[in-house]
Tab-separated table of C-alpha atoms in Angstrom:
chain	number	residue	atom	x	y	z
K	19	UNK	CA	71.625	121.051	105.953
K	20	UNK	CA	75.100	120.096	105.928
K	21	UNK	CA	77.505	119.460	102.986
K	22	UNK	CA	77.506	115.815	104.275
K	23	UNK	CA	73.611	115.493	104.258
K	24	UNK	CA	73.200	117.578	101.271
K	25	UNK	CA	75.813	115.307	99.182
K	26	UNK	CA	74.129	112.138	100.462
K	27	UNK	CA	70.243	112.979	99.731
K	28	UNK	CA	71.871	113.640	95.474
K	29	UNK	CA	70.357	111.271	93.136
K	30	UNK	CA	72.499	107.811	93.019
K	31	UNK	CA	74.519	108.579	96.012
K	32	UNK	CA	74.311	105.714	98.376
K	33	UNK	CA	76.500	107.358	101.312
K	34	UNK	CA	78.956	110.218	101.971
K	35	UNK	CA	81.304	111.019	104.148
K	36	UNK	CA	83.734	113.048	106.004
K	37	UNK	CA	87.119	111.817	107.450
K	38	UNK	CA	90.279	114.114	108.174
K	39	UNK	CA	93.403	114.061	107.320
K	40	UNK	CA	94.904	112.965	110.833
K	41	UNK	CA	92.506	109.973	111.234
K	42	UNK	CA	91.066	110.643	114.381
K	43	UNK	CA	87.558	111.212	113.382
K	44	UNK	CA	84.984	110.888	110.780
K	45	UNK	CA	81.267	111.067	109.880
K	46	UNK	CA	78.991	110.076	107.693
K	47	UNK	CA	75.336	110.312	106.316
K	48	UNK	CA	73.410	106.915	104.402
K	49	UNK	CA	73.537	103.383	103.762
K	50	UNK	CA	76.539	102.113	105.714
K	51	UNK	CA	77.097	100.796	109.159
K	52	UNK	CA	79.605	103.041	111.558
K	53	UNK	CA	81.939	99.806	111.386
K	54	UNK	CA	81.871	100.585	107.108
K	55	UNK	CA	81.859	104.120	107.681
K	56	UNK	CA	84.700	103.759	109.886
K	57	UNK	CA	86.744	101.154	107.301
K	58	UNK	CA	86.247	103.417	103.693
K	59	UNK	CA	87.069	106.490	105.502
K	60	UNK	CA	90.578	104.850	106.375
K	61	UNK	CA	90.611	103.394	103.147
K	62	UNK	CA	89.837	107.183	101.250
K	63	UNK	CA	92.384	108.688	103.388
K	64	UNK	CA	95.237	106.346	102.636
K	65	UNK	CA	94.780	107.066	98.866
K	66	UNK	CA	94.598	110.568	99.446
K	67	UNK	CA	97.424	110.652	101.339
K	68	UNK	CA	99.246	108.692	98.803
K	69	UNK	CA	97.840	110.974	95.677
K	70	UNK	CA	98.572	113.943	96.954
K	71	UNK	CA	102.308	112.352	97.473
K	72	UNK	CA	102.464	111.432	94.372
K	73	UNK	CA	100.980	114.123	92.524
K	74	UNK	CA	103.821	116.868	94.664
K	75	UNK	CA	106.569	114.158	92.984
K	76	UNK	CA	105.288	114.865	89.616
K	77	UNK	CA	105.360	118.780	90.317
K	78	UNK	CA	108.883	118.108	91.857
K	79	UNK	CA	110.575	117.337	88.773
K	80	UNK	CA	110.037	120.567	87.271
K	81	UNK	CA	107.052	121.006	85.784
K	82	UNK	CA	103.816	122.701	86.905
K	83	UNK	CA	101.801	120.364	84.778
K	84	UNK	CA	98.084	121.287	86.058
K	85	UNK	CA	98.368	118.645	88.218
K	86	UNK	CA	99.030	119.877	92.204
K	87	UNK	CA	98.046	120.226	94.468
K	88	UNK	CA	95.176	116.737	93.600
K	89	UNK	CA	91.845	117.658	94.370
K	90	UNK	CA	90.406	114.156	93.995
K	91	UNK	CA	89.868	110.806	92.677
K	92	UNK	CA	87.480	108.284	91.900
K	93	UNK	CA	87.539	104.717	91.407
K	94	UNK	CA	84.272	102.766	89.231
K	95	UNK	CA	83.915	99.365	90.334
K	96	UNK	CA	81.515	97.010	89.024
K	97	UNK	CA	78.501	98.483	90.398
K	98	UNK	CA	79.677	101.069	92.026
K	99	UNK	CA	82.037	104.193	92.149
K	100	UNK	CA	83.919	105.636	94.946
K	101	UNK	CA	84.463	109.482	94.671
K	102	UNK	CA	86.199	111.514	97.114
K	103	UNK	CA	86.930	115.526	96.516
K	104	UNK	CA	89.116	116.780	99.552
K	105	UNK	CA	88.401	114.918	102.707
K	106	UNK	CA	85.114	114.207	101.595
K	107	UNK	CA	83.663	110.971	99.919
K	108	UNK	CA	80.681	109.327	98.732
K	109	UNK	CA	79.574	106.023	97.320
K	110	UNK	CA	77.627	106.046	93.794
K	111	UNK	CA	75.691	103.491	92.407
K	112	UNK	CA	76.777	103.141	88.776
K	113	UNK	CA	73.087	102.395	87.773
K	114	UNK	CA	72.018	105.685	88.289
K	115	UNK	CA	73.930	107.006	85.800
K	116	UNK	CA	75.446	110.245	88.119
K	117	UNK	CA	79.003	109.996	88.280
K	118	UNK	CA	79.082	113.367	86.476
K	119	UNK	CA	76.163	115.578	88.225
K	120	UNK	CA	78.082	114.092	91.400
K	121	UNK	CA	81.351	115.331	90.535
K	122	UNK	CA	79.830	118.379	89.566
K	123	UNK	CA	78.438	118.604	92.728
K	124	UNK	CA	81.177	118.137	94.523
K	125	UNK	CA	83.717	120.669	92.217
K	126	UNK	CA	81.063	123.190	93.298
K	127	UNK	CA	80.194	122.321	96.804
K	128	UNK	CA	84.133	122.199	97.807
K	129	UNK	CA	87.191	124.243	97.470
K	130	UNK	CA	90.044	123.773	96.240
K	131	UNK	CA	92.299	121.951	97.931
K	132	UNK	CA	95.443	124.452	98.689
K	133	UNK	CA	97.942	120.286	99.892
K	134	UNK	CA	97.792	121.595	103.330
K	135	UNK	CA	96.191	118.519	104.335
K	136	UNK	CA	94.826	119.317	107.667
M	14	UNK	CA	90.051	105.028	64.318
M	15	UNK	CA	91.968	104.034	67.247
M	16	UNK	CA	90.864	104.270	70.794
M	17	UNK	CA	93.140	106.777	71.631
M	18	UNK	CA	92.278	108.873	68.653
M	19	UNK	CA	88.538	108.533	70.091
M	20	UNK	CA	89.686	109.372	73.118
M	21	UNK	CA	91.540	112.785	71.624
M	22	UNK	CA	87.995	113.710	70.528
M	23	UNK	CA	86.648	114.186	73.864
M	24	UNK	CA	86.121	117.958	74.523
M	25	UNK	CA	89.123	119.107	76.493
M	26	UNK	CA	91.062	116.127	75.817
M	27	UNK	CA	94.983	116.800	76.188
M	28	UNK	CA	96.318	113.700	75.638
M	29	UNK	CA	95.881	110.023	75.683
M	30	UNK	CA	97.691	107.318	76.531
M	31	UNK	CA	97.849	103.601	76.693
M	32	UNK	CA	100.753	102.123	79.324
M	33	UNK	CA	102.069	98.539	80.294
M	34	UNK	CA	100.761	96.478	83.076
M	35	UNK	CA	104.069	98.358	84.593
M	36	UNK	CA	103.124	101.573	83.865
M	37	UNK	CA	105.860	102.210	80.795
M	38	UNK	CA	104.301	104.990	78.547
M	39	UNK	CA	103.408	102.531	75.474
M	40	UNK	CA	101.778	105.095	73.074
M	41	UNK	CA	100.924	108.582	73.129
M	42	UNK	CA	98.615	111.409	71.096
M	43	UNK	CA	98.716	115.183	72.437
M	44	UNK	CA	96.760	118.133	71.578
M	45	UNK	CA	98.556	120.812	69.546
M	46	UNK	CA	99.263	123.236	72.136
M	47	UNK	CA	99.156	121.555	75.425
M	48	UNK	CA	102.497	121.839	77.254
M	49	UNK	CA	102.433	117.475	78.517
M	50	UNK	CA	105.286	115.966	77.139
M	51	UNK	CA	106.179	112.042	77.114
M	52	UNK	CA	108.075	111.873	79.864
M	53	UNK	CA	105.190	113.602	82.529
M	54	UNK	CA	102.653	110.925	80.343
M	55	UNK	CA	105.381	108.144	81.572
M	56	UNK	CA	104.591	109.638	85.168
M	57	UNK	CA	101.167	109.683	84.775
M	58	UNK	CA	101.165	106.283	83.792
M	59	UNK	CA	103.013	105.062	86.569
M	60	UNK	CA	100.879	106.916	89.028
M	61	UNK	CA	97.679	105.617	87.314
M	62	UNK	CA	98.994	101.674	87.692
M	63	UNK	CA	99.638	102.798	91.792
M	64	UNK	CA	96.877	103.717	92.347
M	65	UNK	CA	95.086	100.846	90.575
M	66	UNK	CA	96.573	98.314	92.410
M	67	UNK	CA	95.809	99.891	95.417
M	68	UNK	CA	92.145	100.323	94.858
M	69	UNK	CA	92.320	96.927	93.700
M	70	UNK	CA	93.855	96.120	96.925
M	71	UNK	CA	90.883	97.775	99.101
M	72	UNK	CA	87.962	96.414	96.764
M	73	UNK	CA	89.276	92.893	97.276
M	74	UNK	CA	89.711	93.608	100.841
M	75	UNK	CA	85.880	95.629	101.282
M	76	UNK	CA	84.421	92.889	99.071
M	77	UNK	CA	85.573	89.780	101.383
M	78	UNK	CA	85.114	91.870	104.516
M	79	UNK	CA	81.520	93.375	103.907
M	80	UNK	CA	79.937	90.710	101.458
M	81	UNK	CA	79.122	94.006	99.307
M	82	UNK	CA	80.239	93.192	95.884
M	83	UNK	CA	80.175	95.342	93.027
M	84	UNK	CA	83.800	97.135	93.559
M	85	UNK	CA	85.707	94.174	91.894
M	86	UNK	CA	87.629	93.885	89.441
M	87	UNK	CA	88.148	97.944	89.299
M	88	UNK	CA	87.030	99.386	86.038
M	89	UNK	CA	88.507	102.566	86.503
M	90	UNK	CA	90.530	105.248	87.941
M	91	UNK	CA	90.411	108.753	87.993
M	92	UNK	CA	92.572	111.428	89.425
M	93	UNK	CA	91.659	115.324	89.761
M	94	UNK	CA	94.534	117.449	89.572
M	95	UNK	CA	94.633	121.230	90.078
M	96	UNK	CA	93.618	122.177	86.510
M	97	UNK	CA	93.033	118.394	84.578
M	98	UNK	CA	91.775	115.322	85.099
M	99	UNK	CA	92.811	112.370	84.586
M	100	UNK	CA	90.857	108.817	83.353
M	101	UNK	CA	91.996	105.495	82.631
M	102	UNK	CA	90.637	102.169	82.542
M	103	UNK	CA	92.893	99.213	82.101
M	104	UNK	CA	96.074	100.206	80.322
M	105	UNK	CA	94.287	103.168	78.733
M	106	UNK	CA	93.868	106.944	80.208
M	107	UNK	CA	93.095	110.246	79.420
M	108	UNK	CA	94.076	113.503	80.180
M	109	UNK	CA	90.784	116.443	79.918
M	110	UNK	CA	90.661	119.574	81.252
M	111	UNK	CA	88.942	120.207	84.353
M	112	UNK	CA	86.056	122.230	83.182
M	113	UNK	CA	85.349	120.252	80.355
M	114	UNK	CA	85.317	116.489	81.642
M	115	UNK	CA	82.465	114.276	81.372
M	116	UNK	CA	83.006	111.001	83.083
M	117	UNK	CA	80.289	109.497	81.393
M	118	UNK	CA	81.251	110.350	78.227
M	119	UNK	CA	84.846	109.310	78.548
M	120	UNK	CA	84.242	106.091	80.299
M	121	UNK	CA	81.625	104.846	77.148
M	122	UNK	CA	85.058	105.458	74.996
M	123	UNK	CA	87.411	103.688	77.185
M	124	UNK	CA	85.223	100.959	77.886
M	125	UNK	CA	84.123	100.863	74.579
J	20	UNK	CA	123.668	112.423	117.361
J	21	UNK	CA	122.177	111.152	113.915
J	22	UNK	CA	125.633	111.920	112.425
J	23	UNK	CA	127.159	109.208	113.325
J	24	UNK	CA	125.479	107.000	111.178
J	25	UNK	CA	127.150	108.403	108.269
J	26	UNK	CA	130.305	106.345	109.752
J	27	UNK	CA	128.352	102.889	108.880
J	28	UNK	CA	129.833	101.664	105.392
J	29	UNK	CA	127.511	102.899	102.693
J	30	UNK	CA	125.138	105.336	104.353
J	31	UNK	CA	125.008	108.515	102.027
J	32	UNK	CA	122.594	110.505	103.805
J	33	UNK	CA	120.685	110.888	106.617
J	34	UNK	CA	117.692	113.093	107.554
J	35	UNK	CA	115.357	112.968	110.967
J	36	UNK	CA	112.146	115.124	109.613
J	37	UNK	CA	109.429	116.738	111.849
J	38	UNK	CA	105.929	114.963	112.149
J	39	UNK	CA	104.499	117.850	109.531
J	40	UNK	CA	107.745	116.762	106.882
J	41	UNK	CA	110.086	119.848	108.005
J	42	UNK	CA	113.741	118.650	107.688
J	43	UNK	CA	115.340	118.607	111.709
J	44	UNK	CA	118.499	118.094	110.494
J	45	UNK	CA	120.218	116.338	107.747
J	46	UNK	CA	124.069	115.109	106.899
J	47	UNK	CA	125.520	113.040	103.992
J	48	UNK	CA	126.939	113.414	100.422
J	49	UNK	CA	123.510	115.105	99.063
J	50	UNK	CA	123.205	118.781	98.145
J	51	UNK	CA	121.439	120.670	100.856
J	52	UNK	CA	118.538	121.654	98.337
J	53	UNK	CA	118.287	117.915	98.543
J	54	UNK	CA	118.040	116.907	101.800
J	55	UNK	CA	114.587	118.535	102.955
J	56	UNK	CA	113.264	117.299	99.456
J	57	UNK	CA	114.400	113.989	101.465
J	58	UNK	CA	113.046	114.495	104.722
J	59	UNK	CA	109.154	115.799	102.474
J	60	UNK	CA	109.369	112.325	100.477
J	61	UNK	CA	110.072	110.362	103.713
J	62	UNK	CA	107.580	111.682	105.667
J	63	UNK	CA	104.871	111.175	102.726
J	64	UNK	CA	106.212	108.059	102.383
J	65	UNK	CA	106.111	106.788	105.767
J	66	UNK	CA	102.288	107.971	106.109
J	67	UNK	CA	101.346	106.023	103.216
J	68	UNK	CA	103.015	102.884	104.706
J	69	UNK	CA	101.112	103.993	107.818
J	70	UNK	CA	97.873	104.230	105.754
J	71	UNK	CA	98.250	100.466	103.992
J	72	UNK	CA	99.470	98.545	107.027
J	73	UNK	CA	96.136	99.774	109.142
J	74	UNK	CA	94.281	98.182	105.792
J	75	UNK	CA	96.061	95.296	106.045
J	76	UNK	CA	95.611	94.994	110.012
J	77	UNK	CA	91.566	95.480	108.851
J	78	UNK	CA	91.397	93.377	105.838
J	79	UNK	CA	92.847	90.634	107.517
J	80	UNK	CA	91.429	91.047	111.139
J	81	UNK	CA	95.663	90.482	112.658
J	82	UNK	CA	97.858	92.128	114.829
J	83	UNK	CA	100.727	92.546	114.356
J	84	UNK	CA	100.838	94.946	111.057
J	85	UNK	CA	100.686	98.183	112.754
J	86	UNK	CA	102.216	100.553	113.573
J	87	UNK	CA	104.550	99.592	110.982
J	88	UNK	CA	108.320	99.503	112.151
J	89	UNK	CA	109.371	101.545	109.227
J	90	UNK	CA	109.657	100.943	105.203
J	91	UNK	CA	112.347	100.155	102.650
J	92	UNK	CA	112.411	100.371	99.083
J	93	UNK	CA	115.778	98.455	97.499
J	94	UNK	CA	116.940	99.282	94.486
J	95	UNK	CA	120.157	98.063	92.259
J	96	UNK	CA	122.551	100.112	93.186
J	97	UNK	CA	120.542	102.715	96.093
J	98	UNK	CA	118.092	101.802	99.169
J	99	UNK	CA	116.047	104.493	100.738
J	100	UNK	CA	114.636	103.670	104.217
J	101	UNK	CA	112.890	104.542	107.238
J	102	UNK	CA	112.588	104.116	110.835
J	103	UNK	CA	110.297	106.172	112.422
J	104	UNK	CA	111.445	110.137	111.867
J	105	UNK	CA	114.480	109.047	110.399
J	106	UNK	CA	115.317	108.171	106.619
J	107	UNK	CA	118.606	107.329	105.262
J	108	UNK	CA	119.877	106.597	101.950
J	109	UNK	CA	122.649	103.584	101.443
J	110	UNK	CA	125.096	102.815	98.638
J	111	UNK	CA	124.523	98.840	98.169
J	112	UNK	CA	127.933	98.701	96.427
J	113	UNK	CA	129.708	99.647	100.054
J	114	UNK	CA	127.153	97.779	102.205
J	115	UNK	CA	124.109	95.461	103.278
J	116	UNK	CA	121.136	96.306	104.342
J	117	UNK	CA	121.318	94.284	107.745
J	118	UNK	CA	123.876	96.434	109.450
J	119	UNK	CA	121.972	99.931	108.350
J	120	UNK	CA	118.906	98.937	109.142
J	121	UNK	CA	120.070	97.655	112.572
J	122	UNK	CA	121.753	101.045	113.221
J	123	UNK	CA	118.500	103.173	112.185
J	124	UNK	CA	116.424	101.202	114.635
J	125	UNK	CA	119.047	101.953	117.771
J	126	UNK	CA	119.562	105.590	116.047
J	127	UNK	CA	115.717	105.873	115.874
J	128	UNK	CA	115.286	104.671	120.078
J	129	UNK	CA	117.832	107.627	121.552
């Protein structure tokens, strides 16, 4: 079973994904259509993109702070929460209650992310 | 007690923070020990009202695109960095260390 | 050949970077520890762009967005922008923007 499937059949996770870095390709395991698929793993990658810019600014002026190279992020909507741990993401539904078993899942499933980005 | 002093209570917490709809630092409380000064918390901030508008930006976008609501208005944000985490939700974050967040936990406080 | 630009009134620096962010080459009144610090930001910066204008071409279903023809961020005194693999930094004091930009775009088609 791959990471993919393995992330998507978790408790509360409604889809999951894969998408890299250079944009040409992506895949994807539950309850969205290719055409959705397609648009959130454009969407993931932008902010990823733009994180781990951000985060190498912070590091730039000086200080090692913990912060770089990012790993993740998430983002809790409404109803539901967008997590995304290297080039991977997954939709949660915030009824389920398991934003942190997720996260956990994914901290342990992944590795680190050296900011190569590729 | 203030928010951000119920925030500080959080295992792992580092700091928290509250920041302007600009993302100027507003107010501040860090852990004895932990080397985060106010000017990386200004950062932070900054970086934390980014990335909020952007996510605002795609759930508005998703949302009128997909019919799937649920993403808007964005309740919260949350950035893993190399060794801490970061949570905020409106103009009011967090700072916990990796192996010691609970989002759960956190996000009853903020949204509390 | 990107030189020349520094002979347009109130162009400070210039920097063409490689597609990964590696500085090419780089000219203008910036320290040279600065310059591929430059060329990294610009090339983060321009994939970013890259990454909101295709949202913006989805979200609202036109042409037109992308690719994007390059980015600019103005400030009071300093302007940073790009054109494709090139960034340059202008004084606003000794210049307008108009006569840069126009110069990055031919600079940015040799």
């Amino acid at each position: 079973m791959s990471l993919i499937d393995e992330l998507a059949s978790q408790p509360g996770v409604m889809a999951a994904g894969e998408y890299a870095y250079r944009g040409d390709r992506f895949s994807y395991v539950g309850q969205l259509t290719e055409e959705l698929a397609r648009m959130a793993s454009i969407m993931c990658r932008t902010t990823s993109m733009a994180l781990h810019m951000q985060v190498d600014m912070l590091k730039e002026m000086g200080r090692d702070c913990g912060c770089a190279p990012a790993q993740g992020w998430s983002v809790k909507g409404k109803d539901y929460t967008v997590c995304v741990r290297a080039n991977v993401f997954c939709f949660i539904d915030n009824k389920s209650n398991e934003l942190n078993n997720i996260m956990k899942f994914l901290n342990e499933h992944i590795a680190s992310d050296e900011g190569a980005m590729v | 007690m203030s928010k951000l002093d119920n925030l500080m209570q959080l295992d792992g917490a580092l700091a928290a923070f509250d920041f302007s709809s600009s993302g100027e630092l507003q107010d501040s409380k860090i852990a004895d020990g932990a080397e985060i000064e106010n000017d990386v918390l200004d950062m932070v901030c900054h970086v934390c009202v980014a990335n909020g508008a952007i996510a605002t930006m795609q759930a508005r976008g998703w949302e009128k695109m997909t019919q799937m609501e649920g993403f808007y208005p964005i309740q919260g944000f949350s950035l893993i960095g190399f060794e801490w985490t970061v949570i905020v939700s409106d103009s009011i974050g967090v700072i916990i260390k990796n192996d010691k967040v609970d989002y759960d936990a956190t996000y009853a406080v903020l949204e509390s | 050949m990107i030189k020349n630009l520094l002979a347009e009134d109130g162009v400070m620096a210039i920097c063409q970077f490689r597609d990964d962010g590696a500085l090419v080459e780089g000219y203008g009144v910036m320290s040279d520890d600065m310059l591929p610090k430059l060329a990294k930001f610009a090339h983060d910066y321009k994939r970013m762009v890259q990454g909101n204008a295709d949202q913006l071409a989805m979200f609202t279903q036109m042409s037109g967005w992308t690719p994007p023809g390059g980015w600019l961020v103005k400030g009071e005194v300093w302007a940073v922008c790009g054109v494709s693999n090139l960034v340059c930094v202008i004084d606003l004091r000794e210049t307008t923007l108009n006569p840069v930009m126009k110069a990055l775009h031919e600079a940015a088609n040799w």
